[in-house]
Structures are given as structure tokens and as C-alpha cells.
Short mmCIF file of C-alpha atoms in Angstrom, two decimals:
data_model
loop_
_atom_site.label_atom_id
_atom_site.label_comp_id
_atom_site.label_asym_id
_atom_site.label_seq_id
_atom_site.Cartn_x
_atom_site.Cartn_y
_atom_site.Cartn_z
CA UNK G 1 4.91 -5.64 54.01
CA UNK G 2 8.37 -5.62 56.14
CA UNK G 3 8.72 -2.15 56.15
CA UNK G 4 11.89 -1.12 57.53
CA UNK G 5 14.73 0.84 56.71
CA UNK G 6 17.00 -2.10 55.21
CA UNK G 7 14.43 -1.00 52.35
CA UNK G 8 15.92 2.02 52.12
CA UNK G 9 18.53 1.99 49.05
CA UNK G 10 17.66 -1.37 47.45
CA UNK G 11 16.72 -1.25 43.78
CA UNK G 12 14.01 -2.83 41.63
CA UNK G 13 14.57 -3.05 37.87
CA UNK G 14 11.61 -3.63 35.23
CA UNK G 15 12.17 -7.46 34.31
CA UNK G 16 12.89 -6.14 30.83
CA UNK G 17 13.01 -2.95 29.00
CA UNK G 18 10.12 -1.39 26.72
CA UNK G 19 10.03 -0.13 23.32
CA UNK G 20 7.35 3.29 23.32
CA UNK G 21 5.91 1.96 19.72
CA UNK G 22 3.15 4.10 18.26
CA UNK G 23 0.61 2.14 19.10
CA UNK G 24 0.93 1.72 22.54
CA UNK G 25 1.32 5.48 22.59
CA UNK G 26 -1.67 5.91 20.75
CA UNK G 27 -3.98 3.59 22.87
CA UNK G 28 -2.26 5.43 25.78
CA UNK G 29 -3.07 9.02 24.38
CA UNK G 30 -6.84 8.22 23.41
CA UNK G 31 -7.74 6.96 26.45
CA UNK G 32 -6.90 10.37 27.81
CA UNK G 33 -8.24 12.40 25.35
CA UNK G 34 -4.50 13.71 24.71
CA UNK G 35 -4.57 14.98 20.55
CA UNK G 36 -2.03 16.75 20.27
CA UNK G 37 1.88 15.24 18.51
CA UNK G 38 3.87 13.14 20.42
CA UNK G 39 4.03 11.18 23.84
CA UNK G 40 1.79 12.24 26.77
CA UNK G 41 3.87 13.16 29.66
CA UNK G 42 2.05 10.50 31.69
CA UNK G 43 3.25 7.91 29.46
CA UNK G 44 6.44 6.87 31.56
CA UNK G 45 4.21 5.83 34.32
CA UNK G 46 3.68 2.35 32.13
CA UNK G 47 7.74 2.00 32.41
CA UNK G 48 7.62 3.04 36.44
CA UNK G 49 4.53 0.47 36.97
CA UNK G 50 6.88 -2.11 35.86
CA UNK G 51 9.57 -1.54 38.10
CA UNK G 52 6.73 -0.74 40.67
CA UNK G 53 5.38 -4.41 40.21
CA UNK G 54 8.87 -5.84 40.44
CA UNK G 55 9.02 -4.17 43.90
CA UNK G 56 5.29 -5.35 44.96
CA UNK G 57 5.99 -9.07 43.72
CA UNK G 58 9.80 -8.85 45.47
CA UNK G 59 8.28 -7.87 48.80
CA UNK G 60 4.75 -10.03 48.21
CA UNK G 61 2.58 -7.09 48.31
CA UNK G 62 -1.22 -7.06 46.76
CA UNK G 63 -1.41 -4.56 43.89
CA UNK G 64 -4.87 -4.08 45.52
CA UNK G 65 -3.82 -3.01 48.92
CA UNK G 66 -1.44 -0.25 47.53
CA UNK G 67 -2.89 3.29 46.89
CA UNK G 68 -0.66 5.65 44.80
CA UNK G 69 -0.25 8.88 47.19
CA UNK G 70 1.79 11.31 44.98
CA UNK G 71 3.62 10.85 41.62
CA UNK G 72 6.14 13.71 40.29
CA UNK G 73 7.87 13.58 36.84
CA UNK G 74 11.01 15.44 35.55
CA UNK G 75 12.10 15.13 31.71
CA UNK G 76 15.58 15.40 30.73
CA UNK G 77 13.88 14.59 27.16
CA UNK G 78 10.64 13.94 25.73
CA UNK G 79 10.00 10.62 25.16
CA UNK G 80 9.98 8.95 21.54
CA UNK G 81 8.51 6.64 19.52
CA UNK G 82 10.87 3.70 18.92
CA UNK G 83 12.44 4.87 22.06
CA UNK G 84 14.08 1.44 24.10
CA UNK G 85 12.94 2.17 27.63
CA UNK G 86 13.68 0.54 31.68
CA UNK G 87 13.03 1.96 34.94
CA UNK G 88 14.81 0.81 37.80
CA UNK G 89 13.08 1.70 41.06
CA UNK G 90 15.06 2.51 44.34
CA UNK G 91 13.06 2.98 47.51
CA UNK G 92 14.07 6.27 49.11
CA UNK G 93 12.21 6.15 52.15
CA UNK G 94 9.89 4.70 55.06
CA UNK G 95 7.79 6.09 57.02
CA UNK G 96 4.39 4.77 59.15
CA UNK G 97 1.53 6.93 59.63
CA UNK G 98 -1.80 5.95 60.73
CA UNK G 99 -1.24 2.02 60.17
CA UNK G 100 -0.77 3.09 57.27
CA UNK G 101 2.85 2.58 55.35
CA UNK G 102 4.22 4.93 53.54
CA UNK G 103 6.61 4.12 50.83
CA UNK G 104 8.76 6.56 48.82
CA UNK G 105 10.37 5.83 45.78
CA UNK G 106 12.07 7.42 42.90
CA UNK G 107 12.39 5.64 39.34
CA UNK G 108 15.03 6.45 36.76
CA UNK G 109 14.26 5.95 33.59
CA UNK G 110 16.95 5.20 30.81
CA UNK G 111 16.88 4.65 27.15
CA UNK G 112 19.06 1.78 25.37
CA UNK G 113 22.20 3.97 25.83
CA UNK G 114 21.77 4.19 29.06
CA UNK G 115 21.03 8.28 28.83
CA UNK G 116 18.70 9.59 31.88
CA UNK G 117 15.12 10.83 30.12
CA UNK G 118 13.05 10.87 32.59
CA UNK G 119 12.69 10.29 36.72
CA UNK G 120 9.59 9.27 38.96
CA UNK G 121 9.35 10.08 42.25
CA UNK G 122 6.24 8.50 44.16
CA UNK G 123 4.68 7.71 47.15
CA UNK G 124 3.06 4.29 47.71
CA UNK G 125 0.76 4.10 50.39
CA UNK G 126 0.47 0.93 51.81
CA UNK G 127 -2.59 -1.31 54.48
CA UNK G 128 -4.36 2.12 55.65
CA UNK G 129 -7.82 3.03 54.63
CA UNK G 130 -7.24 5.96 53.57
CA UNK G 131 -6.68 7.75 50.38
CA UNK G 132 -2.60 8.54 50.50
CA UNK G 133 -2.29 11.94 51.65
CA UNK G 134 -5.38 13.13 52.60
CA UNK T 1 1.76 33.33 27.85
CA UNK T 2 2.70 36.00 30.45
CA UNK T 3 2.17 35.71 34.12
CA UNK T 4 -0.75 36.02 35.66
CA UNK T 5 -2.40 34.91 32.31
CA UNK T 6 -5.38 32.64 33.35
CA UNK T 7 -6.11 29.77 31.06
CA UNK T 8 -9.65 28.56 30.30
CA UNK T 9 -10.83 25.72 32.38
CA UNK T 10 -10.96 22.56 30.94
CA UNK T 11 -13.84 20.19 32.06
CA UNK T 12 -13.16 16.18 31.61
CA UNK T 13 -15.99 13.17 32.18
CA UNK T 14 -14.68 10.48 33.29
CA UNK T 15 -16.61 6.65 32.48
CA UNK T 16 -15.87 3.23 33.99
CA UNK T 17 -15.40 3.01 30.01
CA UNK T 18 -12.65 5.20 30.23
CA UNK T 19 -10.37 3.58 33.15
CA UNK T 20 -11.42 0.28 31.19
CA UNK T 21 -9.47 1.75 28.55
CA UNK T 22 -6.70 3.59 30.35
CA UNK T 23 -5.87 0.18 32.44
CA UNK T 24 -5.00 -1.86 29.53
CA UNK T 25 -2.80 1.05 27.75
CA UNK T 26 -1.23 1.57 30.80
CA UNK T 27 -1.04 -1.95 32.43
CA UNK T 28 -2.21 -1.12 35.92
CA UNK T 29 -5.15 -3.46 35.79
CA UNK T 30 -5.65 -2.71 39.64
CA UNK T 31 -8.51 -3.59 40.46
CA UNK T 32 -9.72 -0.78 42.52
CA UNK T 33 -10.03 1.05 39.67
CA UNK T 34 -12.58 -1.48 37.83
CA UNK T 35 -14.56 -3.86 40.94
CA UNK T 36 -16.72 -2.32 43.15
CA UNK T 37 -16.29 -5.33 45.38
CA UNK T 38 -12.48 -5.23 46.06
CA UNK T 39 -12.82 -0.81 45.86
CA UNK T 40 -14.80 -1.58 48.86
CA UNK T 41 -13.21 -4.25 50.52
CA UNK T 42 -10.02 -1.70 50.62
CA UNK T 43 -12.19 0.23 52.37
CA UNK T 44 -12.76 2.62 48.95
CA UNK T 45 -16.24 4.50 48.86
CA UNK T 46 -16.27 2.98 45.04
CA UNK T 47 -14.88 2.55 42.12
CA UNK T 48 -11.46 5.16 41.64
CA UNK T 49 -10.08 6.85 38.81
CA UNK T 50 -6.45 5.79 38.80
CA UNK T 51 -4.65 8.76 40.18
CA UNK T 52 -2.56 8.92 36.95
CA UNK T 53 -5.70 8.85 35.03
CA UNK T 54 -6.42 12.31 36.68
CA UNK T 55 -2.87 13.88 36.48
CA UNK T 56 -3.39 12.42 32.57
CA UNK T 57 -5.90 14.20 32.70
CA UNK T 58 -3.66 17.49 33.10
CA UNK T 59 -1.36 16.47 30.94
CA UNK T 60 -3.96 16.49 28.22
CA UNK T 61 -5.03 19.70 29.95
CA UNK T 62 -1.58 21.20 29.64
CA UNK T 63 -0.68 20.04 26.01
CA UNK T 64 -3.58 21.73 24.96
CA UNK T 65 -3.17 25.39 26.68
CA UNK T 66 0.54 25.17 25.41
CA UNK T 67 -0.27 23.44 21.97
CA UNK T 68 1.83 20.94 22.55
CA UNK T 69 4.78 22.47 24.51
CA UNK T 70 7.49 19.79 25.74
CA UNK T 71 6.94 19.02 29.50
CA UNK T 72 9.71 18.93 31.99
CA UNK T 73 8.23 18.53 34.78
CA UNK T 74 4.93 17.55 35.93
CA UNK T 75 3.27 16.31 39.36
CA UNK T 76 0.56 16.08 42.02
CA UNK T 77 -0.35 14.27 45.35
CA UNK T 78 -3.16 12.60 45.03
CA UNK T 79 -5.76 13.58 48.37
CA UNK T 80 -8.65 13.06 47.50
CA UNK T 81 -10.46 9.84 45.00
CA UNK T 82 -12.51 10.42 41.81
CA UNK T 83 -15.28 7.71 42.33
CA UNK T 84 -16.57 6.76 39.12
CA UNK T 85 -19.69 5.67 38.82
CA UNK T 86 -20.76 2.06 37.38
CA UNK T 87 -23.27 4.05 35.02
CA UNK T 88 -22.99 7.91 33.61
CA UNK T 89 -19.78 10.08 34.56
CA UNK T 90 -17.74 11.95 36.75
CA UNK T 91 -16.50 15.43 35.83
CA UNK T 92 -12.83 16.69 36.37
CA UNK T 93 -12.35 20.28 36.07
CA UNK T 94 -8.83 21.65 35.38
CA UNK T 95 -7.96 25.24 35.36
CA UNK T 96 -4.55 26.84 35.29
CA UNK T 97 -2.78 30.15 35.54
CA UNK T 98 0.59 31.17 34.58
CA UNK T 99 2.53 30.89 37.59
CA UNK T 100 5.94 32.51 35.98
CA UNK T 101 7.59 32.62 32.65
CA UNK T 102 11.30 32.78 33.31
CA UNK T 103 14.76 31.25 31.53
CA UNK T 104 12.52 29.89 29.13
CA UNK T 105 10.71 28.18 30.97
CA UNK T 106 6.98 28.29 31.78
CA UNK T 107 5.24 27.40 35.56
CA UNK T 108 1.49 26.96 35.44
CA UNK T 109 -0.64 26.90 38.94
CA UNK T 110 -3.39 23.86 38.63
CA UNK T 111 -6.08 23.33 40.15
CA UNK T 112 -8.30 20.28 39.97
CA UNK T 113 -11.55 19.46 41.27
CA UNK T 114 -14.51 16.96 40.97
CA UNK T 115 -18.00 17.80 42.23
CA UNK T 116 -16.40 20.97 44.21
CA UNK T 117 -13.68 18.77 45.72
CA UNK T 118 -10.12 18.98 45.40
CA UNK T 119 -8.36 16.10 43.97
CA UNK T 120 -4.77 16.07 43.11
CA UNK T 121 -2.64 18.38 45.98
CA UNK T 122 0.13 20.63 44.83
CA UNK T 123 -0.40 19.85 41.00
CA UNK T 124 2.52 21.47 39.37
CA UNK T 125 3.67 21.86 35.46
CA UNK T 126 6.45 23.32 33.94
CA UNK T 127 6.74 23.37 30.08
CA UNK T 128 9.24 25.16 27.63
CA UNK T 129 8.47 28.44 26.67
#
């Protein structure tokens, strides 16, 4: 992976936005054992992973060969069924530890009127052995 | 919930069957998280629990201390894999505290282990009071 600072700044958008319908929710929430009403606060991941992908395919990294090293939500909202959801990913930083690469990233998360609900920050640790952060 | 309050722990066991399950409602078919092989050719010990499987995990944890409070913010660095084994289970222990309760907002202190281990670094949740 070129990792370099002209990185730094350039944004990845899903390849098309999402609607959160019940079902995927549910599939989602029973796979976590999550029972209780509405969306589990994990669920925006599946929006981020898009955007994430976009990023791995732009830069013609292996899925495989990237090990997630931190992930941080903030809500403005919670999320909602029939809710009309993109991520656009912007890396945020670069760093190289260990032969390892370390990728930071932060994805914003809007609805269909373009309203902030919810941003992912997270670290993408890339070609090292090594679990992330540990 | 007052600070200081500390919430029962919550014990989760985690199946190959389960990150099966989790991939496809999630989408991250990685396959570190299902192969053996490739886990190992990564230089894995195993099969992994996808890290959001785990901080899942606490969300599930969290939803049900706070009956279903709305999130705002939730978190974790992942340090340390959950190797799942290809037969039987894994267990994930979550336990929490209340950290603070302040402008209506509540801070809970995680932690979470598996087999004595730390997993997830600096998990942190904050829900409305």
C-alpha cells in the first residue's frame, strides 16, 4: 500500500448509499444477541465498511491483510429504520510502526438530507503481524 | 444509575456459528474471521472474532444495563484477538461501572476480557441519562 502523506485528506465515498431496513437490522441485532428496540450502535459499521472497501479497492489493498486496530463512534442521532444512509471516508493520518502501516481514518455518515448522524473514526492496520495496537 | 454504581457482568460465547452470522449481516466477509488457513497465513494464531463483533458485543452489553438508552458515543482499540475455536466457544466477559452521570449524560468504564485477557483497550460508552 503507498502509504504516504498525499493520503492524507483524500476522500472515499460508499459507491452508493444504504437504506437501514428492518431486516437487515434485525439479522444485524440477532447475530449479536442485541433484544432490546431499535438499531444497535454497531450497526453503522456496515455503512463505514463500505466506504472502507472503496478505500481498500482504490489503493489495491487485500481485505485480508488489513486488521481493524481501533474503531470509535459518536451519534448526533440514533439511527432509523427506513433511514437513507452513505459514509464517505477521509484518511486522517499515516503513520509506520513496526512494518506495520498504520492508517487513520474518520467516516461521516449522512442521511438522504445530507444531516450528520453519525461519525467513525478508525485505525486500519496494515502488512504487520501483529494485532493493531497491541 | 449513580456513579460508582457497578453493573453486573455480562458473560458472551462466542461460535464460528456466530461470526458466520455476524459476517453476512454486516458484510465484512474477511476472511480472517472464518479460514483458519488465511488467519494463519496473516500470521493470526486462529480464527478472530471481528473486532466489531466484540465491541457488538458491548453494545448489546450496554443496551441492556441501560434498557435501551440511546448511545452517543461508543469505542475501543482493539489489542488483543478473540480466537474462536473451529468447535465449542469462546467466552467474552463485559463488566461496567458508572464512570459519571453529568448534563444528562451517562459515562460507563468497560472492561472486557476473554480467558483472563484483555481485549478491546480504552472501551468507552456514553448513553443519555
Amino acid at each position: 500500500m503507498p502509504v504516504d502523506s498525499a493520503l492524507v485528506g483524500r476522500a472515499f465515498p460508499a459507491p452508493a448509499p444504504l437504506t437501514v431496513t428492518e431486516e437487515r437490522v434485525t439479522a444485524f441485532a440477532a447475530s449479536l444477541g442485541h433484544d432490546s428496540r431499535g438499531v444497535p450502535p454497531t450497526f453503522p459499521i456496515v455503512l463505514a465498511f463500505d466506504a472502507m472497501q472503496a478505500f481498500l479497492d482504490a489503493e489495491q489493498v487485500d481485505l485480508h491483510r488489513i486488521v481493524h486496530g481501533e474503531q470509535r463512534f459518536t451519534y448526533e442521532r440514533p439511527l432509523r429504520i427506513g433511514d437513507e444512509l452513505r459514509a464517505t471516508l477521509v484518511v486522517t493520518g499515516v503513520r509506520r510502526i513496526g512494518g506495520a502501516d498504520i492508517v487513520a481514518t474518520a467516516s461521516e455518515i449522512r442521511d438522504a438530507a445530507g444531516e450528520l448522524v453519525c461519525t467513525g473514526k478508525a485505525t486500519l492496520v496494515h502488512g504487520g503481524a501483529s494485532e493493531g495496537e497491541q | 444509575m449513580r456513579a460508582g454504581d457497578v453493573l453486573p457482568d455480562q458473560v458472551f460465547a462466542i461460535t464460528r456459528g456466530h461470526l458466520v452470522s455476524y459476517a453476512a449481516a454486516s458484510g465484512d466477509q474477511n476472511p480472517i474471521h472464518q479460514d483458519e488457513e488465511v488467519a494463519r497465513s496473516v500470521g493470526l494464531p486462529g480464527v478472530i472474532a471481528h473486532g466489531m463483533y466484540t465491541l457488538g458485543l458491548v453494545g448489546t452489553a450496554v443496551a441492556t444495563w441501560t434498557e435501551g438508552a440511546e448511545v452517543v458515543e461508543l469505542g475501543a482499540k482493539f489489542t488483543s484477538p478473540v480466537v474462536v475455536p473451529a468447535e465449542g466457544a469462546v467466552e467474552v466477559v463485559v463488566g461496567g461501572t458508572v464512570k459519571s452521570v453529568a448534563d444528562g449524560l451517562v459515562t460507563l468504564a468497560l472492561s472486557v476480557t476473554s480467558e483472563g485477557t484483555k481485549v478491546l483497550g480504552m472501551p468507552r460508552a456514553v448513553v443519555r441519562a
